[in-house]
mmCIF file of C-alpha atoms in Angstrom:
data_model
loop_
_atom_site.group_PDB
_atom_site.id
_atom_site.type_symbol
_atom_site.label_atom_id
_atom_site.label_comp_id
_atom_site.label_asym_id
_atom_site.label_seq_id
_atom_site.Cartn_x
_atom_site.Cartn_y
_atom_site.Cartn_z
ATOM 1 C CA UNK A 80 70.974 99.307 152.519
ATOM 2 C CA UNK A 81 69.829 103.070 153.493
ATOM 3 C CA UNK A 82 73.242 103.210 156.120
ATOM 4 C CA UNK A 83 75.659 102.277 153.526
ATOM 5 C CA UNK A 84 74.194 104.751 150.772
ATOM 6 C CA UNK A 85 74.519 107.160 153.918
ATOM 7 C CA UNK A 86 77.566 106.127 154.400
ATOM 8 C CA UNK A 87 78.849 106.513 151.075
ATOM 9 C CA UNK A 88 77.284 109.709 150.799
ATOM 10 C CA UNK A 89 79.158 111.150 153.391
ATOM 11 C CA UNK A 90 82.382 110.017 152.248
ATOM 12 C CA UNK A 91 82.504 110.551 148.439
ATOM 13 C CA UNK A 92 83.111 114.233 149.226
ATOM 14 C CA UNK A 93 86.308 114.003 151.348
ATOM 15 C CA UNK A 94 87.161 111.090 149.013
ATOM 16 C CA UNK A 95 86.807 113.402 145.871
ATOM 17 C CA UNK A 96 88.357 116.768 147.593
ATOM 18 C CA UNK A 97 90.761 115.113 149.554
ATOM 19 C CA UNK A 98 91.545 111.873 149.612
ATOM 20 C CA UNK A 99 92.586 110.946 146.071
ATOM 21 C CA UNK A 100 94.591 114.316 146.109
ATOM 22 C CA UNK A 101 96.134 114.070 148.949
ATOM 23 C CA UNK A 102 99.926 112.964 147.691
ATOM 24 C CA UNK A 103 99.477 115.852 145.066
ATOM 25 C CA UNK A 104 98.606 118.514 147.611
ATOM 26 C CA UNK A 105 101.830 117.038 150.033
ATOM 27 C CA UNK A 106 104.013 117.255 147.424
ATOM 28 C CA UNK A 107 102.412 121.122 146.121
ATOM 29 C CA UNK A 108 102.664 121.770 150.024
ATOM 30 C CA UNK A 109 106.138 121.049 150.157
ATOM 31 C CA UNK A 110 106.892 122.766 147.050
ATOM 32 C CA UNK A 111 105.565 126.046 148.361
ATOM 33 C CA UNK A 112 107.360 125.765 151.879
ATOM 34 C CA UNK A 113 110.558 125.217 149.845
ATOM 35 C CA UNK A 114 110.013 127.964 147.597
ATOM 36 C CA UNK A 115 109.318 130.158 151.247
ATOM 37 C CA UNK A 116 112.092 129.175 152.230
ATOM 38 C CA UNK A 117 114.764 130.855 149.447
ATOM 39 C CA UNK A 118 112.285 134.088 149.372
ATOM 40 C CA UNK A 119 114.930 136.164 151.024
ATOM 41 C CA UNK A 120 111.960 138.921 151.430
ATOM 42 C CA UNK A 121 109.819 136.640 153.016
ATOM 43 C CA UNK A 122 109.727 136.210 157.041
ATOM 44 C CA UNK A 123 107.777 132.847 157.999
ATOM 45 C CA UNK A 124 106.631 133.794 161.182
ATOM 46 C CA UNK A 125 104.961 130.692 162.799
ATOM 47 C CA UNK A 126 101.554 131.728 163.461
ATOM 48 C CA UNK A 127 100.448 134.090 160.514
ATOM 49 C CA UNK A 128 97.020 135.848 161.308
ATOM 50 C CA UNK A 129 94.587 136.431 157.889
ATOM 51 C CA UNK A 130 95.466 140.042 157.437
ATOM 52 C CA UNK A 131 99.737 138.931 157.866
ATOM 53 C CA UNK A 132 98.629 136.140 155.472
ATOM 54 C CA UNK A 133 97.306 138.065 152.977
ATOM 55 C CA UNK A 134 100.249 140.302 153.105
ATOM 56 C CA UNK A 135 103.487 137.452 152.053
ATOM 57 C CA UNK A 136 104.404 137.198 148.656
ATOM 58 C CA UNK A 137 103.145 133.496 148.561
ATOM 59 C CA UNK A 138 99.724 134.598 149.365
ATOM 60 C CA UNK A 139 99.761 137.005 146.445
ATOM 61 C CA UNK A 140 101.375 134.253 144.528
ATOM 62 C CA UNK A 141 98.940 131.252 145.342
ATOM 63 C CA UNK A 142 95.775 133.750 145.002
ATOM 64 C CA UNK A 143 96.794 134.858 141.395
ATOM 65 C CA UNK A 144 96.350 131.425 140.195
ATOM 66 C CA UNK A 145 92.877 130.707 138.186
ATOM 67 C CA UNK A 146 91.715 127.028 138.653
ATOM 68 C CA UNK A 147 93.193 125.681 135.704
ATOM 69 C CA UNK A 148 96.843 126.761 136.973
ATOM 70 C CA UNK A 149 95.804 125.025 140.537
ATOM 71 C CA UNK A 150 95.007 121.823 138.640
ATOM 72 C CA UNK A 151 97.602 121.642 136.554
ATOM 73 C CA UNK A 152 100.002 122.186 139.736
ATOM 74 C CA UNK A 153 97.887 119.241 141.451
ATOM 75 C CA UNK A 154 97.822 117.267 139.027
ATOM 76 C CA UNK A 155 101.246 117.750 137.041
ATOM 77 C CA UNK A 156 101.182 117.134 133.202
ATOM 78 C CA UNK A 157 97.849 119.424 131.561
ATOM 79 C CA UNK A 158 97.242 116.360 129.091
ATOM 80 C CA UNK A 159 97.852 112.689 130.334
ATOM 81 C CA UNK A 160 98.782 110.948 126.657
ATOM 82 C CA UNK A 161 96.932 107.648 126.049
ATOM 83 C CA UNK A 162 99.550 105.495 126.979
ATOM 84 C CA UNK A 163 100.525 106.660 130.300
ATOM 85 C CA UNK A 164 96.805 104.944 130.932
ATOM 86 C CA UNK A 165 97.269 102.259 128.922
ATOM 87 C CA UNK A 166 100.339 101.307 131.114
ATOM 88 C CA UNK A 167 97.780 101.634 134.213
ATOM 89 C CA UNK A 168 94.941 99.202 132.906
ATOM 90 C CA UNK A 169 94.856 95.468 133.986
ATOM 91 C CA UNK A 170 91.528 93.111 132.909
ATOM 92 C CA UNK A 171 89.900 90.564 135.220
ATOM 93 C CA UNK A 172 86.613 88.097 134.625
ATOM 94 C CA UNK A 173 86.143 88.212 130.999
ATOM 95 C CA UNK A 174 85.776 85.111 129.044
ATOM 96 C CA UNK A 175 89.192 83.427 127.614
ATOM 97 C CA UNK A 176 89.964 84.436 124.108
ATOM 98 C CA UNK A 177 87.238 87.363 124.474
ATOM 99 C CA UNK A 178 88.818 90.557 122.679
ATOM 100 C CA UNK A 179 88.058 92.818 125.612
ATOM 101 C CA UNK A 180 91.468 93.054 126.899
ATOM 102 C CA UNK A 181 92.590 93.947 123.522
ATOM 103 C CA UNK A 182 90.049 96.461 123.019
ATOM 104 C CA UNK A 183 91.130 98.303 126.049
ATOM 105 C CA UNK A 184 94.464 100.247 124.557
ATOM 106 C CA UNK A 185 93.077 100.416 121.303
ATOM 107 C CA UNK A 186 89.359 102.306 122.303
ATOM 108 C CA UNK A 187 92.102 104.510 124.277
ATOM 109 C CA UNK A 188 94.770 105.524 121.599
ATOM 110 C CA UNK A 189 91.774 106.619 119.496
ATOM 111 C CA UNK A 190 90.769 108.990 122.127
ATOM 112 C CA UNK A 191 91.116 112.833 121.890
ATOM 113 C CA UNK A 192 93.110 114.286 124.742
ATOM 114 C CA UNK A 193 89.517 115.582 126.281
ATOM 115 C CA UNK A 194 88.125 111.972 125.953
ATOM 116 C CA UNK A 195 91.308 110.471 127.949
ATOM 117 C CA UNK A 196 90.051 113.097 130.391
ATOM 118 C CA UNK A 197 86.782 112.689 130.099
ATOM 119 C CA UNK A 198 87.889 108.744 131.062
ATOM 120 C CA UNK A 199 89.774 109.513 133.615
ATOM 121 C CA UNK A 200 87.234 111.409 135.442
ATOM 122 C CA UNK A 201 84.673 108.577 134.098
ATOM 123 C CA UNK A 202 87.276 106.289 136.331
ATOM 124 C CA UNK A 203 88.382 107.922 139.305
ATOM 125 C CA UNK A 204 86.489 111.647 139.725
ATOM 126 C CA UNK A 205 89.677 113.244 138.508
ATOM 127 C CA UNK A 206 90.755 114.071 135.142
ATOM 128 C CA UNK A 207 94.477 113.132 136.092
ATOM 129 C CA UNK A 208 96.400 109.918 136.815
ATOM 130 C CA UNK A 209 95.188 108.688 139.655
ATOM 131 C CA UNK A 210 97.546 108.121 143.058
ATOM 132 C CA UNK A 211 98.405 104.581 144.200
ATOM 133 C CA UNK A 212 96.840 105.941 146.996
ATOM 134 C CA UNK A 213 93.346 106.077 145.091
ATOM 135 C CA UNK A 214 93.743 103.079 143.564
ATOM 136 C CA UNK A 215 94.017 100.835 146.689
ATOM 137 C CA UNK A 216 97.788 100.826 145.929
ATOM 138 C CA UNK A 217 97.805 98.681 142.960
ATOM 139 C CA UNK A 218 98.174 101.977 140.485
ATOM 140 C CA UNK A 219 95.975 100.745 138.126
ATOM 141 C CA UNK A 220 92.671 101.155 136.467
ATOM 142 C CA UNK A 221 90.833 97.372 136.773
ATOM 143 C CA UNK A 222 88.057 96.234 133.913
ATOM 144 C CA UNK A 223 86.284 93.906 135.526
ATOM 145 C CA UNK A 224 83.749 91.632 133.103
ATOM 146 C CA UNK A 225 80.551 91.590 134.346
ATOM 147 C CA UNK A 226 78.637 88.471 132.785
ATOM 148 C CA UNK A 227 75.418 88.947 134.006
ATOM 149 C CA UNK A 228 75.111 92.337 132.888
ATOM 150 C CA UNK A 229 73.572 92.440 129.691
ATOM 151 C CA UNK A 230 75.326 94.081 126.606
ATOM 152 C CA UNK A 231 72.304 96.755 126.296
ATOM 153 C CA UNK A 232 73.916 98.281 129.397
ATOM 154 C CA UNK A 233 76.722 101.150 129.794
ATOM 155 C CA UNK A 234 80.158 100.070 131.571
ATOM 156 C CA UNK A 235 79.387 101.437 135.439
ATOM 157 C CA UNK A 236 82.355 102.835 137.079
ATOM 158 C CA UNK A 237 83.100 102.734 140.828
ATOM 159 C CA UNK A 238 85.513 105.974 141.210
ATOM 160 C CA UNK A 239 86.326 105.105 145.266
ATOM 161 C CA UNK A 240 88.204 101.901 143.323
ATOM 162 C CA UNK A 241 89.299 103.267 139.900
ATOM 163 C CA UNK A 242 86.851 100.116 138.722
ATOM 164 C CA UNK A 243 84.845 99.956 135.390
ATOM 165 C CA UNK A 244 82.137 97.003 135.247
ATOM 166 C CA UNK A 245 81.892 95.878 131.709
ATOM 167 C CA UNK A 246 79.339 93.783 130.339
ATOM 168 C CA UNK A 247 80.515 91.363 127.424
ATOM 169 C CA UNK A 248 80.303 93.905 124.378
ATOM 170 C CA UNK A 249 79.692 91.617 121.053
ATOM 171 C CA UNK A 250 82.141 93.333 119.371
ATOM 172 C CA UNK A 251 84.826 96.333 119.313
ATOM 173 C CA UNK A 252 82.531 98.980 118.219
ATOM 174 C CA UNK A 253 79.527 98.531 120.689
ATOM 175 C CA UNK A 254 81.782 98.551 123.059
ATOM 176 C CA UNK A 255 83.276 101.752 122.294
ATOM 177 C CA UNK A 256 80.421 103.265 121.742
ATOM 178 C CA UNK A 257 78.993 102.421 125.168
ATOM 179 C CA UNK A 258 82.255 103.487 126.865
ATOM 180 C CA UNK A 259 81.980 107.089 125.046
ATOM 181 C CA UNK A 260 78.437 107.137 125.983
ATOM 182 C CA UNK A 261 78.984 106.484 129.787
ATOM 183 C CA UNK A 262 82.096 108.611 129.783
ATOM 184 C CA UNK A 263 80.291 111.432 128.306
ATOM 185 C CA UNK A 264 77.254 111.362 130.471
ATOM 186 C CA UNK A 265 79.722 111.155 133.535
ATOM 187 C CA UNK A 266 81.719 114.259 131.957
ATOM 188 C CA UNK A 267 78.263 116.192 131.699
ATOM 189 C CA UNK A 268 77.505 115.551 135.335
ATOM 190 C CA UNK A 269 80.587 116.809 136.545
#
């Protein structure tokens, strides 16, 4: 439906920008007010105009920082390890006894840090741990089997739900092989 892709359109954006940092930039906002605060140099007038702005320590502070050392503020730890995932994944709709769910953690712990990235972005559009917020307040990262997909196809990912669509993968390797294929591709558009 052309009003929902509209829609959708609209919203990734804010969702991306925003949205799924929201908690982090709170909690980066607060930090900065609080460091304001014991600046015994610094008056906190409350309306600031751009050239007053410019002029507080913070400002010089906040505009020293190169996007790397904004992320890393945003989104705490520079490297998220494999299992701090791990402990975020849950599995629903693949067949019983099918070695999906098994193959989950162990694709992941033979990840590079990059590639648990590179997932992670793949996942939600971010290359930290996501926000309960982001992930509809469950905190986790749902595998969902997709039956009718056929096993020729890459996992799809719906980042607005931290959701990966899996098709039934014959076996451990093709399915980690797809998974670094559609993670990659995802990285690359980035």
């Amino acid at each position: 439906d052309g009003s929902t892709r509209e829609e959708y359109m609209r919203s990734r954006p804010r969702h991306v920008c925003v949205d799924s940092r929201l908690a982090a930039l709170v909690h980066l906002r607060d930090g900065f007010e609080s460091a304001c605060h014991h600046l015994d140099n610094l008056t906190r007038p409350t309306a600031l105009d751009e050239g007053q702005m410019a002029a507080t320590p913070l400002y010089k502070l906040v505009s020293s920082l190169s996007p790397a050392e904004v992320r890393a503020h945003l989104c705490a730890a520079d490297e998220v390890t494999a299992a701090e995932v791990i402990i975020l994944c849950r599995q629903t709709g693949f067949p019983e006894g099918h070695g999906t769910p098994r193959w989950i953690p162990r694709a992941l712990t033979q990840m590079s840090a990059e590639q648990i990235g590179d997932f992670l972005y793949f996942v939600t559009a971010a290359r930290c741990l996501p926000s309960s917020a982001q992930t509809s307040g469950r905190g986790t990262l749902l595998f969902v089997g997709a039956p009718g997909m056929s096993a020729d196809h890459l996992p799809v990912s719906h980042t607005c739900f931290a959701t990966i669509d899996l098709p039934i993968y014959p076996s451990f390797e093709v399915f980690q092989a797809k998974l670094l294929e559609a993670m990659t591709l995802s990285a690359q558009q980035g």
